């Protein structure tokens, strides 16, 4: 099933829901932050680029699993949003990973369209504050 893409007028593929480990979902600590939300780092599944950071509650995670598309909760608007519904730049989910403390997620996606940032950039992290030489890992 395809939905019309609002930016191009063409049909966009529907997401593909996936089976999730309910025991792990139950371990996501939505209460820890006090607002029922966990940070969700969205990363390109192909090249590892961090595209954005957004927030999920239990409902946004459920919608993501069921639809195979990324869903988040807007702290400023106090509503759910699905990436690409306005821009057409959709995210199709390959995997959702949880950190060791259960209070953060990584969402691996196939990014369709120009990018993930509302500014039109591919990644929300397109500005570099500074750079250093780093220290190579010992061999």
Coordinates of C-alpha atoms in Angstrom, one line a residue:
X1 CA 0.0 0.0 0.0
X2 CA 1.4 3.4 -1.0
X3 CA 0.5 6.8 0.2
X4 CA 0.8 9.9 -1.9
X5 CA 4.0 11.8 -1.3
X6 CA 3.0 15.4 -0.5
X7 CA 6.2 16.9 -2.0
X8 CA 6.4 15.0 -5.3
X9 CA 2.9 13.7 -5.8
X10 CA 4.2 10.2 -6.4
X11 CA 3.3 7.2 -4.3
X12 CA 5.7 6.5 -1.3
X13 CA 6.1 2.9 -0.2
X14 CA 4.4 1.9 3.1
X15 CA 6.6 0.9 6.0
X16 CA 6.8 -2.7 6.9
X17 CA 6.0 -3.5 10.5
X18 CA 8.3 -5.9 12.3
X19 CA 8.2 -8.4 15.2
X20 CA 9.8 -6.9 18.3
X21 CA 11.0 -8.6 21.5
X22 CA 8.2 -7.7 24.0
X23 CA 10.5 -8.5 26.9
X24 CA 13.0 -5.9 25.8
X25 CA 10.3 -3.4 25.1
X26 CA 9.1 -3.9 28.7
X27 CA 12.6 -3.0 29.9
X28 CA 12.7 0.4 28.2
X29 CA 12.7 2.8 31.1
X30 CA 10.3 5.5 30.0
X31 CA 9.9 6.6 33.7
X32 CA 13.5 7.4 34.4
X33 CA 13.5 10.9 32.8
X34 CA 10.3 11.9 34.6
X35 CA 8.4 12.8 31.5
X36 CA 7.8 9.4 30.0
X37 CA 10.3 9.9 27.1
X38 CA 13.6 8.4 26.0
X39 CA 16.0 9.8 23.6
X40 CA 16.0 8.1 20.2
X41 CA 19.2 8.5 18.1
X42 CA 18.3 8.0 14.4
X43 CA 21.1 6.6 12.4
X44 CA 21.4 5.8 8.7
X45 CA 21.6 2.0 8.5
X46 CA 23.8 2.1 5.4
X47 CA 26.6 4.4 6.3
X48 CA 26.1 5.1 10.1
X49 CA 25.5 8.8 9.8
X50 CA 23.6 10.2 12.8
X51 CA 20.6 11.8 11.2
X52 CA 18.7 13.3 14.2
X53 CA 17.8 12.8 17.8
X54 CA 14.2 12.8 18.8
X55 CA 12.1 11.4 21.7
X56 CA 9.8 8.4 22.0
X57 CA 7.3 7.3 24.6
X58 CA 5.8 3.8 24.7
X59 CA 3.1 4.8 22.1
X60 CA 5.7 6.2 19.6
X61 CA 7.8 3.0 20.0
X62 CA 4.6 0.9 19.5
X63 CA 3.7 2.9 16.3
X64 CA 7.3 2.5 15.0
X65 CA 7.3 -1.2 15.4
X66 CA 3.8 -1.7 13.9
X67 CA 4.3 0.6 10.9
X68 CA 8.0 0.2 10.2
X69 CA 8.3 4.0 10.0
X70 CA 9.8 6.2 12.6
X71 CA 7.4 7.9 15.0
X72 CA 8.3 10.3 17.8
X73 CA 6.7 12.5 20.4
X74 CA 7.2 16.3 20.0
X75 CA 8.0 17.8 23.4
X76 CA 7.2 21.3 22.1
X77 CA 3.9 20.5 20.4
X78 CA 2.9 17.6 22.7
X79 CA 1.9 15.4 19.8
X80 CA 3.0 12.4 17.8
X81 CA 4.7 12.9 14.5
X82 CA 5.9 10.6 11.8
X83 CA 8.9 11.6 9.8
X84 CA 8.2 12.7 6.3
X85 CA 4.5 13.4 6.5
X86 CA 5.1 17.1 5.6
X87 CA 8.5 16.9 3.8
X88 CA 8.1 13.6 2.1
X89 CA 11.6 12.6 3.5
X90 CA 10.6 9.4 5.1
X91 CA 12.5 7.0 7.4
X92 CA 11.9 3.2 7.0
X93 CA 13.1 1.4 10.1
X94 CA 15.5 -1.6 9.9
X95 CA 16.1 -2.0 13.7
X96 CA 15.6 -0.4 17.1
X97 CA 18.3 -1.0 19.7
X98 CA 18.2 -0.2 23.4
X99 CA 21.2 0.9 25.5
X100 CA 22.4 -1.0 28.6
X101 CA 20.4 1.2 31.0
X102 CA 17.2 1.0 29.0
X103 CA 16.9 4.8 28.8
X104 CA 18.0 5.5 25.2
X105 CA 17.3 4.0 21.8
X106 CA 19.1 3.9 18.5
X107 CA 16.8 3.7 15.4
X108 CA 18.5 2.4 12.3
X109 CA 16.7 3.6 9.2
X110 CA 16.7 3.8 5.4
X111 CA 16.4 7.5 4.8
X112 CA 14.3 8.4 1.8
X113 CA 14.3 11.9 0.3
X114 CA 16.7 14.7 0.8
X115 CA 17.4 14.2 4.5
X116 CA 16.2 14.1 8.1
X117 CA 16.6 17.7 9.1
X118 CA 13.8 20.2 8.8
X119 CA 16.3 22.7 7.4
X120 CA 16.7 20.5 4.3
X121 CA 20.1 19.1 5.3
X122 CA 20.6 15.3 5.3
X123 CA 21.5 15.3 9.0
X124 CA 20.6 17.6 11.8
X125 CA 24.3 17.5 12.7
X126 CA 25.6 19.5 9.8
X127 CA 27.4 22.2 11.9
X128 CA 30.8 21.6 13.4
X129 CA 31.6 23.5 16.5
X130 CA 35.3 22.5 16.5
X131 CA 37.7 19.7 15.7
X132 CA 40.8 18.3 17.3
X133 CA 43.4 15.7 16.2
X134 CA 42.1 13.0 18.5
X135 CA 44.3 10.3 19.9
X136 CA 44.8 7.1 18.0
X137 CA 43.9 3.9 19.8
X138 CA 47.0 1.9 20.9
X139 CA 47.8 -1.1 18.7

